[in-house]
PDB file of C-alpha atoms in Angstrom:
ATOM      1  CA  MET T   1      86.351 111.627  57.725  1.00 37.00           C
ATOM      2  CA  PRO T   2      84.755 109.029  59.400  1.00 42.00           C
ATOM      3  CA  LEU T   3      86.629 106.290  61.310  1.00 39.00           C
ATOM      4  CA  PRO T   4      86.960 102.995  59.287  1.00 39.00           C
ATOM      5  CA  ALA T   5      84.913 100.214  60.644  1.00 41.00           C
ATOM      6  CA  PRO T   6      87.198  98.098  63.281  1.00 39.00           C
ATOM      7  CA  ASP T   7      88.217  94.635  62.513  1.00 41.00           C
ATOM      8  CA  PRO T   8      87.060  93.011  65.599  1.00 38.00           C
ATOM      9  CA  ALA T   9      89.493  89.990  65.413  1.00 39.00           C
ATOM     10  CA  ALA T  10      92.650  92.244  65.126  1.00 41.00           C
ATOM     11  CA  ALA T  11      91.666  95.814  66.308  1.00 40.00           C
ATOM     12  CA  GLY T  12      95.076  97.343  67.699  1.00 42.00           C
ATOM     13  CA  GLU T  13      96.045  93.953  69.107  1.00 45.00           C
ATOM     14  CA  ALA T  14      99.774  95.157  68.566  1.00 46.00           C
ATOM     15  CA  HIS T  15      98.850  97.547  71.508  1.00 60.00           C
ATOM     16  CA  GLN T  16      97.198  95.278  73.766  1.00 72.00           C
ATOM     17  CA  ARG T  17      98.558  94.608  77.244  1.00 86.00           C
ATOM     18  CA  TRP T  18      96.345  91.512  76.978  1.00 95.00           C
ATOM     19  CA  THR T  19      94.077  89.494  74.569  1.00 95.00           C
ATOM     20  CA  LEU T  20      91.077  87.480  74.936  1.00 97.00           C
ATOM     21  CA  ALA T  21      93.313  84.241  74.484  1.00 96.00           C
ATOM     22  CA  ASP T  22      94.869  85.465  78.302  1.00 96.00           C
ATOM     23  CA  ILE T  23      91.219  84.777  79.891  1.00 97.00           C
ATOM     24  CA  PRO T  24      90.644  81.012  80.660  1.00 97.00           C
ATOM     25  CA  TRP T  25      87.210  81.118  79.126  1.00 97.00           C
ATOM     26  CA  THR T  26      86.511  77.097  80.388  1.00 97.00           C
ATOM     27  CA  ALA T  27      87.032  77.837  83.625  1.00 98.00           C
ATOM     28  CA  ILE T  28      84.251  79.793  84.376  1.00 98.00           C
ATOM     29  CA  ASP T  29      82.190  78.694  87.379  1.00 97.00           C
ATOM     30  CA  HIS T  30      78.481  77.939  85.395  1.00 96.00           C
ATOM     31  CA  ASP T  31      76.946  77.160  88.697  1.00 96.00           C
ATOM     32  CA  ALA T  32      77.965  80.478  90.516  1.00 96.00           C
ATOM     33  CA  MET T  33      76.762  82.911  87.867  1.00 96.00           C
ATOM     34  CA  ARG T  34      73.621  81.090  85.911  1.00 92.00           C
ATOM     35  CA  ASP T  35      70.979  82.157  88.210  1.00 92.00           C
ATOM     36  CA  ASN T  36      73.068  85.293  89.585  1.00 95.00           C
ATOM     37  CA  GLU T  37      70.367  87.985  87.835  1.00 93.00           C
ATOM     38  CA  ALA T  38      72.320  90.953  89.267  1.00 94.00           C
ATOM     39  CA  MET T  39      75.631  89.549  87.780  1.00 96.00           C
ATOM     40  CA  PHE T  40      73.814  89.251  84.687  1.00 97.00           C
ATOM     41  CA  TYR T  41      72.509  92.604  84.499  1.00 96.00           C
ATOM     42  CA  LEU T  42      75.991  94.041  85.606  1.00 97.00           C
ATOM     43  CA  VAL T  43      77.715  92.524  82.865  1.00 98.00           C
ATOM     44  CA  ALA T  44      75.601  92.440  79.983  1.00 97.00           C
ATOM     45  CA  THR T  45      74.957  95.972  80.352  1.00 97.00           C
ATOM     46  CA  ALA T  46      78.711  96.775  80.161  1.00 97.00           C
ATOM     47  CA  SER T  47      79.087  94.312  77.502  1.00 98.00           C
ATOM     48  CA  PHE T  48      76.715  96.623  75.293  1.00 97.00           C
ATOM     49  CA  MET T  49      78.305  99.919  76.481  1.00 96.00           C
ATOM     50  CA  GLU T  50      81.628  98.758  75.653  1.00 96.00           C
ATOM     51  CA  ALA T  51      81.076  97.490  72.257  1.00 96.00           C
ATOM     52  CA  THR T  52      79.688 100.838  71.436  1.00 94.00           C
ATOM     53  CA  THR T  53      82.645 103.005  72.030  1.00 93.00           C
ATOM     54  CA  ASP T  54      83.046 103.680  68.379  1.00 91.00           C
ATOM     55  CA  LEU T  55      79.619 105.407  68.016  1.00 90.00           C
ATOM     56  CA  TYR T  56      81.187 108.517  70.041  1.00 88.00           C
ATOM     57  CA  THR T  57      84.757 108.215  69.300  1.00 93.00           C
ATOM     58  CA  GLN T  58      84.451 109.816  66.108  1.00 91.00           C
ATOM     59  CA  ASN T  59      83.070 112.978  68.045  1.00 93.00           C
ATOM     60  CA  LEU T  60      86.147 112.939  70.375  1.00 95.00           C
ATOM     61  CA  ILE T  61      88.520 112.893  67.308  1.00 95.00           C
ATOM     62  CA  ASP T  62      86.642 115.682  65.374  1.00 95.00           C
ATOM     63  CA  HIS T  63      86.430 117.733  68.931  1.00 95.00           C
ATOM     64  CA  PHE T  64      90.308 117.296  69.033  1.00 96.00           C
ATOM     65  CA  ARG T  65      91.257 117.430  65.498  1.00 96.00           C
ATOM     66  CA  GLY T  66      94.598 119.336  65.181  1.00 96.00           C
ATOM     67  CA  ASP T  67      96.206 118.037  68.077  1.00 96.00           C
ATOM     68  CA  GLU T  68      98.003 114.796  66.452  1.00 97.00           C
ATOM     69  CA  GLU T  69      99.074 113.280  69.874  1.00 97.00           C
ATOM     70  CA  VAL T  70      95.287 113.303  71.258  1.00 97.00           C
ATOM     71  CA  THR T  71      93.823 111.929  67.977  1.00 97.00           C
ATOM     72  CA  THR T  72      96.534 109.361  67.445  1.00 97.00           C
ATOM     73  CA  TRP T  73      96.098 107.948  71.047  1.00 97.00           C
ATOM     74  CA  LEU T  74      92.060 107.798  70.565  1.00 97.00           C
ATOM     75  CA  ALA T  75      92.162 106.077  67.509  1.00 96.00           C
ATOM     76  CA  ASP T  76      94.936 103.710  67.824  1.00 96.00           C
ATOM     77  CA  HIS T  77      94.976 102.902  71.440  1.00 96.00           C
ATOM     78  CA  TRP T  78      92.152 104.073  73.488  1.00 96.00           C
ATOM     79  CA  LEU T  79      89.347 102.850  70.833  1.00 96.00           C
ATOM     80  CA  PRO T  80      90.758  99.236  70.296  1.00 96.00           C
ATOM     81  CA  GLU T  81      90.988  98.610  74.084  1.00 97.00           C
ATOM     82  CA  GLU T  82      87.609  99.583  74.560  1.00 96.00           C
ATOM     83  CA  LEU T  83      86.513  97.968  71.798  1.00 96.00           C
ATOM     84  CA  GLN T  84      88.438  94.655  73.167  1.00 97.00           C
ATOM     85  CA  HIS T  85      86.470  95.256  76.659  1.00 98.00           C
ATOM     86  CA  GLY T  86      83.077  94.883  74.738  1.00 97.00           C
ATOM     87  CA  ARG T  87      84.304  91.711  72.840  1.00 98.00           C
ATOM     88  CA  ALA T  88      85.553  90.107  75.860  1.00 98.00           C
ATOM     89  CA  LEU T  89      82.668  91.076  77.759  1.00 98.00           C
ATOM     90  CA  ARG T  90      80.543  89.631  74.983  1.00 98.00           C
ATOM     91  CA  ARG T  91      82.156  86.297  75.222  1.00 98.00           C
ATOM     92  CA  TYR T  92      81.893  85.906  78.750  1.00 98.00           C
ATOM     93  CA  VAL T  93      78.155  86.728  78.707  1.00 98.00           C
ATOM     94  CA  GLU T  94      77.505  84.321  76.065  1.00 97.00           C
ATOM     95  CA  THR T  95      79.358  81.618  77.617  1.00 97.00           C
ATOM     96  CA  ALA T  96      77.880  82.394  81.081  1.00 97.00           C
ATOM     97  CA  TRP T  97      74.550  82.837  80.046  1.00 97.00           C
ATOM     98  CA  PRO T  98      74.035  80.843  76.563  1.00 96.00           C
ATOM     99  CA  ASP T  99      70.295  81.805  76.477  1.00 95.00           C
ATOM    100  CA  PHE T 100      70.978  85.486  76.071  1.00 95.00           C
ATOM    101  CA  ALA T 101      71.013  86.533  72.444  1.00 94.00           C
ATOM    102  CA  TRP T 102      73.464  89.083  72.489  1.00 96.00           C
ATOM    103  CA  GLU T 103      73.829  89.939  68.939  1.00 95.00           C
ATOM    104  CA  GLU T 104      69.862  90.074  68.520  1.00 95.00           C
ATOM    105  CA  ARG T 105      69.432  92.403  71.457  1.00 94.00           C
ATOM    106  CA  TYR T 106      72.388  94.236  70.630  1.00 96.00           C
ATOM    107  CA  ARG T 107      71.176  95.671  67.582  1.00 95.00           C
ATOM    108  CA  PRO T 108      67.953  97.318  68.700  1.00 94.00           C
ATOM    109  CA  PHE T 109      70.210  99.009  71.457  1.00 95.00           C
ATOM    110  CA  VAL T 110      72.592 100.416  68.897  1.00 94.00           C
ATOM    111  CA  ASP T 111      69.511 101.753  67.027  1.00 93.00           C
ATOM    112  CA  GLU T 112      68.470 103.819  69.946  1.00 93.00           C
ATOM    113  CA  PHE T 113      71.610 104.381  71.851  1.00 92.00           C
ATOM    114  CA  GLN T 114      73.231 105.946  68.846  1.00 89.00           C
ATOM    115  CA  THR T 115      70.959 109.085  69.315  1.00 86.00           C
ATOM    116  CA  TYR T 116      72.210 110.194  72.384  1.00 85.00           C
ATOM    117  CA  CYS T 117      76.035 110.034  70.734  1.00 86.00           C
ATOM    118  CA  LYS T 118      75.814 113.648  69.731  1.00 85.00           C
ATOM    119  CA  ARG T 119      79.068 116.156  69.725  1.00 88.00           C
ATOM    120  CA  GLU T 120      77.384 118.614  71.209  1.00 87.00           C
ATOM    121  CA  LEU T 121      76.891 116.942  74.254  1.00 87.00           C
ATOM    122  CA  LEU T 122      80.977 117.532  74.525  1.00 93.00           C
ATOM    123  CA  GLU T 123      82.299 120.239  76.486  1.00 95.00           C
ATOM    124  CA  PRO T 124      83.227 122.799  74.453  1.00 93.00           C
ATOM    125  CA  ALA T 125      86.144 123.930  75.950  1.00 94.00           C
ATOM    126  CA  ARG T 126      88.923 120.951  74.931  1.00 95.00           C
ATOM    127  CA  GLY T 127      90.261 121.245  78.506  1.00 96.00           C
ATOM    128  CA  LEU T 128      87.200 120.664  79.900  1.00 96.00           C
ATOM    129  CA  GLU T 129      86.281 117.943  77.815  1.00 96.00           C
ATOM    130  CA  MET T 130      89.549 116.319  79.094  1.00 97.00           C
ATOM    131  CA  ALA T 131      88.435 116.864  82.880  1.00 97.00           C
ATOM    132  CA  SER T 132      85.103 115.323  81.659  1.00 96.00           C
ATOM    133  CA  ARG T 133      86.893 112.267  80.306  1.00 97.00           C
ATOM    134  CA  CYS T 134      88.453 111.903  83.582  1.00 97.00           C
ATOM    135  CA  VAL T 135      85.264 111.617  85.306  1.00 96.00           C
ATOM    136  CA  VAL T 136      84.383 108.821  82.808  1.00 95.00           C
ATOM    137  CA  GLU T 137      87.432 106.913  83.382  1.00 97.00           C
ATOM    138  CA  MET T 138      86.816 107.265  87.092  1.00 96.00           C
ATOM    139  CA  GLY T 139      83.628 105.947  86.822  1.00 94.00           C
ATOM    140  CA  THR T 140      84.662 102.841  84.608  1.00 96.00           C
ATOM    141  CA  ALA T 141      87.504 102.055  86.508  1.00 97.00           C
ATOM    142  CA  SER T 142      85.422 101.886  89.615  1.00 96.00           C
ATOM    143  CA  TYR T 143      82.822  99.979  88.282  1.00 96.00           C
ATOM    144  CA  TYR T 144      85.258  97.461  87.134  1.00 98.00           C
ATOM    145  CA  THR T 145      87.150  97.379  90.187  1.00 97.00           C
ATOM    146  CA  THR T 146      83.792  96.616  92.155  1.00 96.00           C
ATOM    147  CA  LEU T 147      83.046  93.674  89.169  1.00 97.00           C
ATOM    148  CA  SER T 148      85.955  92.064  90.201  1.00 97.00           C
ATOM    149  CA  ARG T 149      85.736  92.302  93.869  1.00 97.00           C
ATOM    150  CA  ALA T 150      82.225  91.173  93.915  1.00 96.00           C
ATOM    151  CA  SER T 151      82.339  88.279  91.441  1.00 97.00           C
ATOM    152  CA  PRO T 152      81.815  84.659  92.639  1.00 96.00           C
ATOM    153  CA  ASP T 153      83.683  83.661  89.438  1.00 98.00           C
ATOM    154  CA  ARG T 154      87.505  84.021  89.242  1.00 97.00           C
ATOM    155  CA  VAL T 155      87.154  84.430  85.685  1.00 98.00           C
ATOM    156  CA  LEU T 156      85.117  87.216  85.781  1.00 98.00           C
ATOM    157  CA  ALA T 157      87.032  88.452  88.693  1.00 98.00           C
ATOM    158  CA  LEU T 158      90.067  88.046  86.195  1.00 98.00           C
ATOM    159  CA  LEU T 159      88.635  89.985  83.266  1.00 98.00           C
ATOM    160  CA  ALA T 160      86.896  92.532  85.436  1.00 98.00           C
ATOM    161  CA  ARG T 161      90.811  93.418  86.867  1.00 98.00           C
ATOM    162  CA  ARG T 162      92.353  93.557  83.318  1.00 98.00           C
ATOM    163  CA  ILE T 163      89.927  96.297  82.307  1.00 98.00           C
ATOM    164  CA  ALA T 164      89.820  98.263  85.454  1.00 98.00           C
ATOM    165  CA  GLU T 165      93.469  98.322  84.882  1.00 97.00           C
ATOM    166  CA  ASP T 166      93.104  99.513  81.293  1.00 98.00           C
ATOM    167  CA  GLU T 167      90.485 102.135  82.492  1.00 98.00           C
ATOM    168  CA  VAL T 168      93.095 103.445  85.193  1.00 97.00           C
ATOM    169  CA  ARG T 169      95.577 103.824  82.389  1.00 97.00           C
ATOM    170  CA  HIS T 170      93.117 105.799  80.187  1.00 98.00           C
ATOM    171  CA  TYR T 171      92.264 107.864  82.905  1.00 98.00           C
ATOM    172  CA  LYS T 172      96.006 108.798  83.342  1.00 97.00           C
ATOM    173  CA  HIS T 173      96.049 109.873  79.660  1.00 97.00           C
ATOM    174  CA  PHE T 174      93.401 111.915  79.730  1.00 98.00           C
ATOM    175  CA  TYR T 175      94.498 113.928  82.998  1.00 98.00           C
ATOM    176  CA  ARG T 176      97.772 114.286  81.334  1.00 97.00           C
ATOM    177  CA  TYR T 177      95.829 115.700  78.434  1.00 97.00           C
ATOM    178  CA  PHE T 178      93.991 117.892  80.794  1.00 97.00           C
ATOM    179  CA  ARG T 179      96.908 119.382  82.267  1.00 96.00           C
ATOM    180  CA  LYS T 180      98.462 120.259  78.898  1.00 95.00           C
ATOM    181  CA  TYR T 181      95.176 122.225  78.013  1.00 95.00           C
ATOM    182  CA  ARG T 182      94.924 123.851  81.391  1.00 92.00           C
ATOM    183  CA  GLU T 183      97.856 125.323  80.855  1.00 90.00           C
ATOM    184  CA  ALA T 184      97.837 126.308  77.442  1.00 89.00           C
ATOM    185  CA  ASP T 185      94.168 127.438  77.783  1.00 87.00           C
ATOM    186  CA  ARG T 186      94.556 128.652  81.221  1.00 88.00           C
ATOM    187  CA  VAL T 187      91.454 127.014  82.218  1.00 87.00           C
ATOM    188  CA  PRO T 188      90.408 128.305  85.377  1.00 88.00           C
ATOM    189  CA  ARG T 189      89.446 125.976  88.484  1.00 87.00           C
ATOM    190  CA  ARG T 190      86.291 127.584  88.757  1.00 91.00           C
ATOM    191  CA  ALA T 191      85.619 126.152  85.527  1.00 94.00           C
ATOM    192  CA  VAL T 192      86.433 122.708  86.272  1.00 95.00           C
ATOM    193  CA  ALA T 193      83.918 121.739  88.948  1.00 94.00           C
ATOM    194  CA  PRO T 194      80.812 122.369  87.053  1.00 94.00           C
ATOM    195  CA  ALA T 195      82.349 120.571  84.320  1.00 95.00           C
ATOM    196  CA  LEU T 196      83.345 117.333  86.615  1.00 94.00           C
ATOM    197  CA  TRP T 197      79.688 117.932  88.113  1.00 92.00           C
ATOM    198  CA  ARG T 198      77.776 117.819  84.799  1.00 92.00           C
ATOM    199  CA  ARG T 199      79.912 114.889  83.690  1.00 92.00           C
ATOM    200  CA  LEU T 200      79.014 113.166  87.035  1.00 88.00           C
ATOM    201  CA  ARG T 201      75.430 113.751  86.751  1.00 85.00           C
ATOM    202  CA  MET T 202      75.348 111.951  83.058  1.00 84.00           C
ATOM    203  CA  THR T 203      76.549 108.611  84.775  1.00 77.00           C
ATOM    204  CA  ASP T 204      73.384 107.579  86.149  1.00 69.00           C
ATOM    205  CA  GLY T 205      71.413 108.921  83.088  1.00 72.00           C
ATOM    206  CA  GLN T 206      69.439 107.960  80.052  1.00 81.00           C
ATOM    207  CA  ASP T 207      72.502 106.171  79.072  1.00 87.00           C
ATOM    208  CA  SER T 208      71.673 103.602  81.942  1.00 91.00           C
ATOM    209  CA  PHE T 209      68.047 103.442  81.612  1.00 93.00           C
ATOM    210  CA  VAL T 210      68.254 102.596  77.607  1.00 94.00           C
ATOM    211  CA  VAL T 211      70.985  99.661  77.978  1.00 95.00           C
ATOM    212  CA  LEU T 212      69.043  98.077  81.117  1.00 95.00           C
ATOM    213  CA  LYS T 213      65.940  98.298  79.252  1.00 95.00           C
ATOM    214  CA  HIS T 214      66.966  96.448  76.538  1.00 95.00           C
ATOM    215  CA  VAL T 215      69.105  94.016  78.320  1.00 96.00           C
ATOM    216  CA  TYR T 216      65.893  93.389  80.558  1.00 95.00           C
ATOM    217  CA  ALA T 217      63.555  92.503  77.384  1.00 92.00           C
ATOM    218  CA  ALA T 218      65.745  89.794  76.889  1.00 89.00           C
ATOM    219  CA  ARG T 219      64.263  87.956  80.106  1.00 88.00           C
ATOM    220  CA  HIS T 220      60.898  89.709  80.359  1.00 88.00           C
ATOM    221  CA  SER T 221      60.050  90.079  76.551  1.00 81.00           C
ATOM    222  CA  ASN T 222      56.040  90.614  77.487  1.00 82.00           C
ATOM    223  CA  ALA T 223      56.655  93.246  80.455  1.00 87.00           C
ATOM    224  CA  ALA T 224      56.921  97.022  80.674  1.00 90.00           C
ATOM    225  CA  PHE T 225      60.046  98.594  81.555  1.00 93.00           C
ATOM    226  CA  ASP T 226      59.399 102.044  83.334  1.00 92.00           C
ATOM    227  CA  THR T 227      61.164 104.000  86.226  1.00 93.00           C
ATOM    228  CA  ALA T 228      60.185 101.492  88.796  1.00 94.00           C
ATOM    229  CA  VAL T 229      61.696  98.724  87.413  1.00 94.00           C
ATOM    230  CA  TYR T 230      64.501 100.653  86.298  1.00 93.00           C
ATOM    231  CA  ARG T 231      65.180 101.606  89.893  1.00 92.00           C
ATOM    232  CA  GLY T 232      64.194  98.253  91.283  1.00 94.00           C
ATOM    233  CA  LEU T 233      67.080  96.491  89.171  1.00 93.00           C
ATOM    234  CA  ARG T 234      69.152  99.299  90.383  1.00 91.00           C
ATOM    235  CA  ARG T 235      68.737  98.533  93.796  1.00 90.00           C
ATOM    236  CA  GLN T 236      69.091  94.991  93.375  1.00 91.00           C
ATOM    237  CA  CYS T 237      72.559  95.334  91.606  1.00 91.00           C
ATOM    238  CA  ARG T 238      73.983  97.907  94.286  1.00 88.00           C
ATOM    239  CA  GLN T 239      72.780  95.747  97.302  1.00 88.00           C
ATOM    240  CA  LEU T 240      75.032  93.063  95.565  1.00 88.00           C
ATOM    241  CA  ILE T 241      77.949  95.191  95.072  1.00 88.00           C
ATOM    242  CA  GLY T 242      77.759  98.172  97.106  1.00 84.00           C
ATOM    243  CA  ARG T 243      80.035  97.142  99.942  1.00 88.00           C
ATOM    244  CA  HIS T 244      82.705  96.572  96.957  1.00 94.00           C
ATOM    245  CA  PHE T 245      83.035  99.814  95.836  1.00 93.00           C
ATOM    246  CA  PRO T 246      86.133 101.925  95.996  1.00 94.00           C
ATOM    247  CA  HIS T 247      85.138 104.935  97.268  1.00 92.00           C
ATOM    248  CA  ALA T 248      88.398 106.224  98.553  1.00 90.00           C
ATOM    249  CA  MET T 249      89.893 105.657  94.800  1.00 94.00           C
ATOM    250  CA  SER T 250      87.062 107.162  93.330  1.00 93.00           C
ATOM    251  CA  VAL T 251      87.447 110.351  95.343  1.00 92.00           C
ATOM    252  CA  ARG T 252      90.707 110.768  94.705  1.00 93.00           C
ATOM    253  CA  MET T 253      90.483 110.258  91.048  1.00 95.00           C
ATOM    254  CA  LEU T 254      87.389 112.714  90.740  1.00 94.00           C
ATOM    255  CA  LEU T 255      89.192 115.490  92.790  1.00 93.00           C
ATOM    256  CA  LYS T 256      92.489 115.477  90.964  1.00 94.00           C
ATOM    257  CA  PRO T 257      91.293 117.637  87.967  1.00 95.00           C
ATOM    258  CA  LEU T 258      90.640 120.571  90.585  1.00 93.00           C
ATOM    259  CA  GLY T 259      94.454 120.557  91.570  1.00 90.00           C
ATOM    260  CA  LEU T 260      93.528 121.104  95.423  1.00 87.00           C
ATOM    261  CA  GLY T 261      96.625 121.702  97.685  1.00 85.00           C
ATOM    262  CA  ALA T 262      97.366 119.110 100.445  1.00 84.00           C
ATOM    263  CA  ARG T 263      95.481 120.748 102.842  1.00 87.00           C
ATOM    264  CA  ALA T 264      92.708 121.134 100.779  1.00 86.00           C
ATOM    265  CA  GLN T 265      92.822 117.656 100.039  1.00 82.00           C
ATOM    266  CA  ARG T 266      92.968 116.560 103.859  1.00 84.00           C
ATOM    267  CA  ILE T 267      89.669 118.214 104.367  1.00 85.00           C
ATOM    268  CA  ALA T 268      87.823 117.464 101.290  1.00 85.00           C
ATOM    269  CA  VAL T 269      88.582 113.676 101.029  1.00 84.00           C
ATOM    270  CA  PRO T 270      87.575 112.185 104.045  1.00 84.00           C
ATOM    271  CA  VAL T 271      84.298 114.489 103.610  1.00 83.00           C
ATOM    272  CA  LEU T 272      83.316 113.225  99.792  1.00 81.00           C
ATOM    273  CA  GLU T 273      84.357 109.404 100.891  1.00 83.00           C
ATOM    274  CA  THR T 274      81.679 109.761 103.642  1.00 83.00           C
ATOM    275  CA  LEU T 275      79.177 111.261 101.411  1.00 77.00           C
ATOM    276  CA  ALA T 276      80.199 108.557  98.550  1.00 77.00           C
ATOM    277  CA  ARG T 277      79.586 105.575 100.990  1.00 77.00           C
ATOM    278  CA  ARG T 278      75.786 107.043 101.765  1.00 71.00           C
ATOM    279  CA  LEU T 279      75.193 107.435  98.019  1.00 66.00           C
ATOM    280  CA  VAL T 280      76.716 104.292  96.632  1.00 66.00           C
ATOM    281  CA  PRO T 281      76.121 101.866  99.800  1.00 55.00           C
TER     282      PRO T 281
END
């Protein structure tokens, strides 16, 4: 049975730790944000991605059908919070950059993006999919932590920090479920590392290209969008936020599902943190 269409005004608000009413929208620093092109792309693309969470949540619920604890949490807590992120980021974009026709640009993005929301992209084993989810939440927690630190506008900094806190909590839930499946299904560590790597490789893949293409079209309607443009925009964004990236936090969150011992962690964390600083300068 498909998920019912969420009510944008009230989906899961009883469970929310914050709402849109907690954000001081009138205090947005328009002068700091108006011509900040890199920040525009960072926030607008995030708003599109968060708003599409319902497209693949049903896949997750179907994948974990029979585990009432997991499916109830996904439907009643995780999905409403993710959709709230999308609504809040949309409101920020429409307030800070009122010339951006959000709804008009979002519709064609969804038409293309939904073709990538396939259940076969999930890990076949439930425990490994939970490990994969940990990578996703690590990525979003790191993204919004970075955005909060880099923002020249205190309203965006507050909003991004609230979202980052949600993503860290989501990570903890997925990690707990991962441990449950690891113990029940005896998932070997040698299977976890490839699952983490597969999801990590997807974080900068086709999804990023598609969403950036549709946001870019809003400002460059007659310009072609190709790999060179994509890489140039990504480079521009990384130059803005790279030094704010929480490398240590990301590495620790990534390694946690491997269940490394204390000695192995002391060796692995500094090495991978150094590598992360080179990859995300």
